[in-house]
Amino acid sequence: MIAYVTSQGARIEKEGRRLIVHGKDFRHILFAAHLEQLVLFGNVNITAPAMFTLLKEGIDTVFLRADGRYMGRLACPEPANAVLRKRQFSLCDDDAFRIRTGKSIVQAKILNQATVLARIKRARNKPAAAGRLRLYATETERASSCAELRGIEGRAAALYFQHLPLGFIKDWAFTRRVRRPPTDPVNCVLSFLYTMLCNRCYAAIRMAGLDPQPGILHELSYGRDSLPLDLIEEFRAMLADTLTLSLFNLNMLDWDDFRTPPEENQDEYPHEEQSMQKLLADPLGAMSPQLFPDSDSPGEAQEPEHPPRPQKRAILLASGAMKTVISAFSKKLETTFFHPLAEKNMTYSEAVIHQARQLRRVIDGSAETYTPLMLR
């Protein structure tokens, strides 16, 4: 179970074997035995007994700013397997291992992006660049260093984000990936979802008994957790990008759900279960013709209700909209699908853990190659 606390001024206390979240007008019970991760946004207070419980139970506790920017996490005990960690660090100098495994990671990321663009082309009749992305994926086979792999990844990402705007029904002033800070609604949601997804990957890496700092594709760097950045790559398009398309195309987010500092918008965003069900049923985001019957054809987008509003300053999610995105992300993680490698049904949350354990098997030598999860 993953718990998110977004109410400003909330307080977390220990009561027996339970954690109680007290808010202005609510009281919520969390059972520590069932809690995998606790994500706190902004001004949330934790009593010392509650913090001791989180540490004792090894619950990954993440602290984010109210706008979703990562700040830190509780430092739980290091993985007990020192031999495995020693092998992890030694593999940082094994170029053959890093290139072989890095190719799998980059190919999966690019091919998953190509699948998203191919769906956009089929459903929206837009000239997406899926074929060119697949050429980038084959180009990784000739790479002779991780730096070269990252260069191919970067060029593929630029091409992907150049064509991703074709997947949106309305114009959201999104033309390219802008991170620090995001200056349009789509980049804002992408950054927020990437942050939450990276936290899930970090937790999965820890659950697999691995050290998060020594990476494979990403270089070992002072103070950076590189291994979660490797694991997240195959899941970006699969979970965050498709969910972003759904949130906007199903009208679960609008311009009023975003703000520019220091303005605040405290209005609660209305939650509609029917829209949430549609969101989960269509991972590309209202790309099926039956979901927008007012269009003249499946490949013709509806006209925007008003002209786009270009943003030059940082743009942030309003508090109510943030809860909508968190709820959608949580439901997406709990969606069940058939994992072709594990040959069984599992949730996306379980799949992240499964892939982390796959990384462990490759690192400890019990498996020769890493097989990422591919979007179908």
Tab-separated table of C-alpha atoms in Angstrom, residues 23-342:
chain	number	residue	atom	x	y	z
A	23	GLY	CA	-6.325	16.761	9.413
A	24	LYS	CA	-8.538	19.770	9.848
A	25	ASP	CA	-11.700	17.810	9.149
A	26	PHE	CA	-10.614	14.179	8.822
A	27	ARG	CA	-8.942	11.290	10.636
A	28	HIS	CA	-7.384	8.496	8.607
A	29	ILE	CA	-5.885	5.210	9.864
A	30	LEU	CA	-2.801	3.622	8.300
A	31	PHE	CA	-1.717	0.105	9.258
A	32	ALA	CA	2.082	0.020	9.312
A	33	ALA	CA	2.160	-3.693	8.469
A	34	HIS	CA	0.457	-2.992	5.128
A	35	LEU	CA	2.321	0.212	4.269
A	36	GLU	CA	5.072	0.076	1.635
A	37	GLN	CA	5.613	3.787	1.090
A	38	LEU	CA	4.460	7.048	2.664
A	39	VAL	CA	4.675	10.210	0.541
A	40	LEU	CA	4.262	13.549	2.310
A	41	PHE	CA	3.610	16.846	0.521
A	42	GLY	CA	4.605	20.143	2.097
A	43	ASN	CA	3.631	21.030	5.670
A	44	VAL	CA	2.918	17.590	7.181
A	45	ASN	CA	4.110	16.921	10.739
A	46	ILE	CA	5.217	13.557	12.154
A	47	THR	CA	5.554	12.837	15.861
A	48	ALA	CA	8.714	11.106	17.098
A	49	PRO	CA	6.915	7.813	17.959
A	50	ALA	CA	5.375	7.732	14.481
A	51	MET	CA	8.765	8.366	12.895
A	52	PHE	CA	10.341	5.564	14.965
A	53	THR	CA	7.611	3.216	13.700
A	54	LEU	CA	8.327	4.184	10.087
A	55	LEU	CA	12.028	3.511	10.614
A	56	LYS	CA	11.483	0.251	12.497
A	57	GLU	CA	9.129	-1.124	9.846
A	58	GLY	CA	11.414	0.006	7.033
A	59	ILE	CA	8.675	2.064	5.383
A	60	ASP	CA	10.041	4.267	2.627
A	61	THR	CA	9.014	7.773	3.713
A	62	VAL	CA	9.384	10.497	1.092
A	63	PHE	CA	9.233	14.240	1.684
A	64	LEU	CA	8.119	16.455	-1.199
A	65	ARG	CA	7.422	20.164	-1.355
A	66	ALA	CA	3.771	21.137	-1.659
A	67	ASP	CA	4.326	21.486	-5.437
A	68	GLY	CA	5.767	17.961	-5.690
A	69	ARG	CA	9.490	18.801	-5.777
A	70	TYR	CA	11.553	16.067	-4.123
A	71	MET	CA	13.249	17.116	-0.873
A	72	GLY	CA	14.437	13.905	0.803
A	73	ARG	CA	13.431	10.734	2.629
A	74	LEU	CA	13.905	8.996	5.947
A	75	ALA	CA	17.178	7.084	5.991
A	76	CYS	CA	16.332	3.457	6.696
A	77	PRO	CA	19.051	0.869	7.471
A	78	GLU	CA	21.308	0.034	4.535
A	79	PRO	CA	20.782	-3.300	2.729
A	80	ALA	CA	22.260	-6.135	4.778
A	81	ASN	CA	23.958	-7.903	1.872
A	82	ALA	CA	27.331	-6.154	1.834
A	83	VAL	CA	28.708	-8.603	-0.736
A	84	LEU	CA	25.951	-7.662	-3.186
A	85	ARG	CA	26.598	-3.959	-2.653
A	86	LYS	CA	30.326	-4.503	-3.190
A	87	ARG	CA	29.542	-6.241	-6.472
A	88	GLN	CA	27.275	-3.343	-7.464
A	89	PHE	CA	30.076	-0.833	-7.050
A	90	SER	CA	32.593	-3.047	-8.810
A	91	LEU	CA	30.261	-3.276	-11.814
A	92	CYS	CA	30.472	0.515	-12.145
A	93	ASP	CA	33.894	-0.137	-13.699
A	94	ASP	CA	32.762	-3.078	-15.848
A	95	ASP	CA	32.178	-1.395	-19.204
A	96	ALA	CA	31.059	-4.587	-20.951
A	97	PHE	CA	28.345	-5.222	-18.338
A	98	ARG	CA	27.154	-1.622	-18.339
A	99	ILE	CA	26.976	-1.369	-22.132
A	100	ARG	CA	25.180	-4.728	-22.479
A	101	THR	CA	22.597	-3.901	-19.822
A	102	GLY	CA	22.384	-0.243	-20.827
A	103	LYS	CA	21.425	-1.264	-24.370
A	104	SER	CA	18.444	-3.201	-23.012
A	105	ILE	CA	17.334	-0.205	-20.926
A	106	VAL	CA	17.624	2.353	-23.740
A	107	GLN	CA	16.044	0.081	-26.358
A	108	ALA	CA	13.049	-0.563	-24.096
A	109	LYS	CA	12.559	3.139	-23.384
A	110	ILE	CA	12.712	4.092	-27.067
A	111	LEU	CA	10.479	1.219	-28.230
A	112	ASN	CA	7.891	2.054	-25.571
A	113	GLN	CA	7.930	5.650	-26.793
A	114	ALA	CA	7.545	4.379	-30.372
A	115	THR	CA	4.497	2.366	-29.317
A	116	VAL	CA	2.853	5.475	-27.873
A	117	LEU	CA	3.484	7.424	-31.089
A	118	ALA	CA	2.215	4.500	-33.181
A	119	ARG	CA	-1.044	4.542	-31.210
A	120	ILE	CA	-1.329	8.280	-31.776
A	121	LYS	CA	-0.849	7.759	-35.505
A	122	ARG	CA	-3.529	5.040	-35.661
A	123	ALA	CA	-6.100	6.738	-33.446
A	124	ARG	CA	-5.550	10.381	-34.366
A	125	ASN	CA	-4.350	9.975	-37.986
A	126	LYS	CA	-1.346	12.151	-37.229
A	127	PRO	CA	2.138	11.824	-38.802
A	128	ALA	CA	3.907	10.481	-35.707
A	129	ALA	CA	7.534	9.350	-35.883
A	130	ALA	CA	7.311	5.796	-34.512
A	131	GLY	CA	9.357	4.367	-37.368
A	132	ARG	CA	12.214	6.818	-36.840
A	133	LEU	CA	12.241	6.008	-33.140
A	134	ARG	CA	12.557	2.298	-33.914
A	135	LEU	CA	15.603	3.135	-36.046
A	136	TYR	CA	17.133	4.843	-32.999
A	137	ALA	CA	16.455	1.650	-31.019
A	138	THR	CA	18.372	-0.447	-33.558
A	139	GLU	CA	21.171	2.125	-33.534
A	140	THR	CA	21.886	1.256	-29.883
A	141	GLU	CA	23.277	-2.123	-31.011
A	142	ARG	CA	26.295	-0.329	-32.473
A	143	ALA	CA	26.972	1.782	-29.357
A	144	SER	CA	30.376	1.204	-27.781
A	145	SER	CA	29.913	3.201	-24.549
A	146	CYS	CA	27.239	4.284	-22.129
A	147	ALA	CA	27.879	7.891	-23.132
A	148	GLU	CA	26.997	6.965	-26.710
A	149	LEU	CA	23.853	5.180	-25.479
A	150	ARG	CA	22.796	8.259	-23.548
A	151	GLY	CA	23.359	10.343	-26.668
A	152	ILE	CA	21.028	8.100	-28.694
A	153	GLU	CA	18.500	8.212	-25.865
A	154	GLY	CA	18.645	12.003	-25.845
A	155	ARG	CA	18.070	12.321	-29.601
A	156	ALA	CA	15.189	9.846	-29.434
A	157	ALA	CA	13.630	11.746	-26.528
A	158	ALA	CA	13.820	15.036	-28.446
A	159	LEU	CA	12.037	13.428	-31.404
A	160	TYR	CA	9.453	11.781	-29.146
A	161	PHE	CA	8.500	14.973	-27.309
A	162	GLN	CA	8.371	16.832	-30.622
A	163	HIS	CA	5.535	14.501	-31.700
A	164	LEU	CA	3.833	13.747	-28.360
A	165	PRO	CA	1.736	16.981	-28.549
A	166	LEU	CA	-0.131	15.398	-31.493
A	167	GLY	CA	-1.769	13.070	-28.979
A	168	PHE	CA	-3.685	15.822	-27.175
A	169	ILE	CA	-7.182	16.838	-28.256
A	170	LYS	CA	-6.685	20.453	-27.123
A	171	ASP	CA	-3.706	22.754	-27.412
A	172	TRP	CA	-2.000	23.051	-24.013
A	173	ALA	CA	0.973	25.153	-25.201
A	174	PHE	CA	3.102	21.996	-24.970
A	175	THR	CA	5.726	21.872	-27.713
A	176	ARG	CA	8.752	20.272	-26.036
A	177	ARG	CA	9.940	18.869	-22.730
A	178	VAL	CA	10.662	21.641	-20.204
A	179	ARG	CA	11.637	20.490	-16.732
A	180	ARG	CA	13.123	23.159	-14.490
A	181	PRO	CA	10.679	24.695	-14.127
A	182	PRO	CA	7.793	23.341	-16.217
A	183	THR	CA	6.126	26.227	-18.061
A	184	ASP	CA	2.934	24.599	-19.367
A	185	PRO	CA	0.298	22.241	-17.906
A	186	VAL	CA	1.504	19.108	-19.711
A	187	ASN	CA	5.122	19.518	-18.604
A	188	CYS	CA	3.875	20.234	-15.102
A	189	VAL	CA	1.973	16.928	-14.930
A	190	LEU	CA	4.794	14.985	-16.594
A	191	SER	CA	7.321	16.276	-14.050
A	192	PHE	CA	4.990	15.487	-11.160
A	193	LEU	CA	4.307	11.937	-12.380
A	194	TYR	CA	7.994	11.293	-13.087
A	195	THR	CA	8.799	12.328	-9.517
A	196	MET	CA	6.238	9.930	-8.040
A	197	LEU	CA	7.274	7.140	-10.398
A	198	CYS	CA	10.941	7.621	-9.506
A	199	ASN	CA	10.035	7.320	-5.827
A	200	ARG	CA	8.307	4.002	-6.575
A	201	CYS	CA	11.410	2.811	-8.419
A	202	TYR	CA	13.596	3.849	-5.478
A	203	ALA	CA	11.393	1.875	-3.077
A	204	ALA	CA	11.501	-1.159	-5.392
A	205	ILE	CA	15.298	-0.975	-5.599
A	206	ARG	CA	15.504	-0.972	-1.789
A	207	MET	CA	13.027	-3.836	-1.530
A	208	ALA	CA	15.252	-5.835	-3.888
A	209	GLY	CA	18.166	-5.329	-1.488
A	210	LEU	CA	20.137	-3.135	-3.859
A	211	ASP	CA	22.014	0.084	-3.187
A	212	PRO	CA	20.288	2.920	-5.098
A	213	GLN	CA	23.436	4.952	-5.824
A	214	PRO	CA	25.563	2.867	-8.245
A	215	GLY	CA	23.796	2.909	-11.604
A	216	ILE	CA	24.295	1.068	-14.874
A	217	LEU	CA	23.325	3.387	-17.715
A	218	HIS	CA	23.570	6.446	-15.462
A	219	GLU	CA	27.018	7.199	-14.107
A	220	LEU	CA	27.904	7.017	-10.438
A	221	SER	CA	27.589	10.601	-9.217
A	222	TYR	CA	28.028	12.317	-5.858
A	223	GLY	CA	24.771	12.247	-3.902
A	224	ARG	CA	22.666	10.893	-6.782
A	225	ASP	CA	20.592	7.711	-6.695
A	226	SER	CA	21.421	6.455	-10.191
A	227	LEU	CA	19.898	2.955	-10.171
A	228	PRO	CA	16.257	4.152	-9.828
A	229	LEU	CA	16.949	6.391	-12.842
A	230	ASP	CA	17.842	3.231	-14.787
A	231	LEU	CA	14.729	1.374	-13.656
A	232	ILE	CA	12.313	4.218	-14.392
A	233	GLU	CA	13.212	4.449	-18.087
A	234	GLU	CA	11.057	1.546	-19.291
A	235	PHE	CA	8.066	2.836	-17.277
A	236	ARG	CA	8.038	6.511	-18.305
A	237	ALA	CA	6.002	6.162	-21.512
A	238	MET	CA	4.053	3.169	-20.199
A	239	LEU	CA	2.746	4.797	-17.016
A	240	ALA	CA	3.432	8.541	-16.816
A	241	ASP	CA	3.068	9.621	-20.459
A	242	THR	CA	-0.071	7.617	-21.241
A	243	LEU	CA	-1.637	8.730	-17.963
A	244	THR	CA	-0.885	12.373	-18.806
A	245	LEU	CA	-2.637	11.975	-22.162
A	246	SER	CA	-5.658	10.475	-20.419
A	247	LEU	CA	-5.894	13.162	-17.756
A	248	PHE	CA	-6.039	15.957	-20.324
A	249	ASN	CA	-8.022	14.255	-23.078
A	250	LEU	CA	-10.714	13.053	-20.679
A	251	ASN	CA	-11.082	16.617	-19.335
A	252	MET	CA	-10.000	15.646	-15.834
A	253	LEU	CA	-7.646	18.631	-15.892
A	254	ASP	CA	-8.214	22.123	-17.270
A	255	TRP	CA	-6.408	25.483	-17.244
A	256	ASP	CA	-8.018	26.423	-13.937
A	257	ASP	CA	-6.271	23.467	-12.271
A	258	PHE	CA	-2.877	25.150	-12.632
A	259	ARG	CA	-1.378	28.194	-11.008
A	260	THR	CA	1.716	30.319	-11.225
A	261	PRO	CA	3.477	31.281	-7.953
A	262	PRO	CA	2.581	32.961	-5.696
A	263	GLU	CA	-1.079	32.497	-6.609
A	264	GLU	CA	-2.980	29.741	-4.820
A	265	ASN	CA	-6.009	27.775	-5.896
A	266	GLN	CA	-7.430	25.798	-2.994
A	267	ASP	CA	-10.643	24.648	-4.676
A	268	GLU	CA	-11.206	20.931	-4.586
A	269	TYR	CA	-11.295	19.310	-7.989
A	270	PRO	CA	-14.520	17.290	-8.385
A	271	HIS	CA	-13.863	13.573	-8.582
A	272	GLU	CA	-15.956	11.600	-11.048
A	273	GLU	CA	-15.617	7.839	-10.791
A	274	GLN	CA	-16.954	7.371	-14.313
A	275	SER	CA	-14.178	9.522	-15.775
A	276	MET	CA	-11.601	7.629	-13.722
A	277	GLN	CA	-12.843	4.314	-15.105
A	278	LYS	CA	-12.561	5.646	-18.663
A	279	LEU	CA	-9.068	6.881	-17.878
A	280	LEU	CA	-7.935	3.429	-16.773
A	281	ALA	CA	-9.655	1.715	-19.680
A	282	ASP	CA	-7.885	3.819	-22.293
A	283	PRO	CA	-4.150	4.032	-21.507
A	284	LEU	CA	-3.455	6.341	-24.433
A	285	GLY	CA	-5.969	8.912	-23.282
A	286	ALA	CA	-9.281	9.244	-25.139
A	287	MET	CA	-7.661	8.135	-28.375
A	288	SER	CA	-10.528	5.802	-29.280
A	289	PRO	CA	-13.118	7.355	-31.633
A	290	GLN	CA	-16.046	6.406	-29.397
A	291	LEU	CA	-14.647	8.601	-26.617
A	292	PHE	CA	-14.882	11.766	-28.707
A	293	PRO	CA	-17.903	11.213	-30.994
A	294	ASP	CA	-18.261	14.938	-31.753
A	295	SER	CA	-15.179	14.825	-33.980
A	296	ASP	CA	-15.800	14.611	-37.705
A	297	SER	CA	-13.410	11.665	-37.942
A	298	PRO	CA	-11.204	9.587	-35.591
A	299	GLY	CA	-8.156	11.464	-36.766
A	300	GLU	CA	-9.543	14.952	-36.370
A	301	ALA	CA	-9.117	16.731	-33.055
A	302	GLN	CA	-11.833	18.846	-31.546
A	303	GLU	CA	-11.294	22.580	-31.642
A	304	PRO	CA	-9.982	24.117	-28.408
A	305	GLU	CA	-12.621	25.892	-26.372
A	306	HIS	CA	-10.369	28.932	-26.107
A	307	PRO	CA	-6.939	29.957	-27.394
A	308	PRO	CA	-3.932	28.373	-25.664
A	309	ARG	CA	-2.287	30.327	-22.901
A	310	PRO	CA	1.481	30.312	-23.366
A	311	GLN	CA	3.273	30.267	-20.036
A	312	LYS	CA	6.660	31.856	-19.462
A	313	ARG	CA	6.762	31.420	-15.685
A	314	ALA	CA	6.757	28.222	-13.670
A	315	ILE	CA	3.359	26.569	-13.571
A	316	LEU	CA	2.206	24.312	-10.744
A	317	LEU	CA	-0.710	22.028	-10.002
A	318	ALA	CA	-3.381	23.500	-7.752
A	319	SER	CA	-4.036	21.478	-4.612
A	320	GLY	CA	-7.299	19.935	-5.794
A	321	ALA	CA	-5.851	18.971	-9.172
A	322	MET	CA	-2.824	17.443	-7.474
A	323	LYS	CA	-5.144	15.089	-5.604
A	324	THR	CA	-6.754	14.140	-8.910
A	325	VAL	CA	-3.368	13.268	-10.426
A	326	ILE	CA	-2.287	11.324	-7.333
A	327	SER	CA	-5.546	9.374	-7.311
A	328	ALA	CA	-5.216	8.547	-11.009
A	329	PHE	CA	-1.584	7.484	-10.554
A	330	SER	CA	-2.483	5.241	-7.603
A	331	LYS	CA	-5.274	3.575	-9.560
A	332	LYS	CA	-2.983	3.141	-12.555
A	333	LEU	CA	-0.387	1.387	-10.393
A	334	GLU	CA	-3.057	-0.996	-9.117
A	335	THR	CA	-4.292	-1.868	-12.618
A	336	THR	CA	-3.764	-5.558	-13.391
A	337	PHE	CA	-2.208	-6.832	-16.625
A	338	PHE	CA	-0.523	-10.004	-17.872
A	339	HIS	CA	3.245	-9.822	-17.434
A	340	PRO	CA	4.710	-11.813	-20.362
A	341	LEU	CA	8.042	-12.510	-18.659
A	342	ALA	CA	6.614	-13.533	-15.288
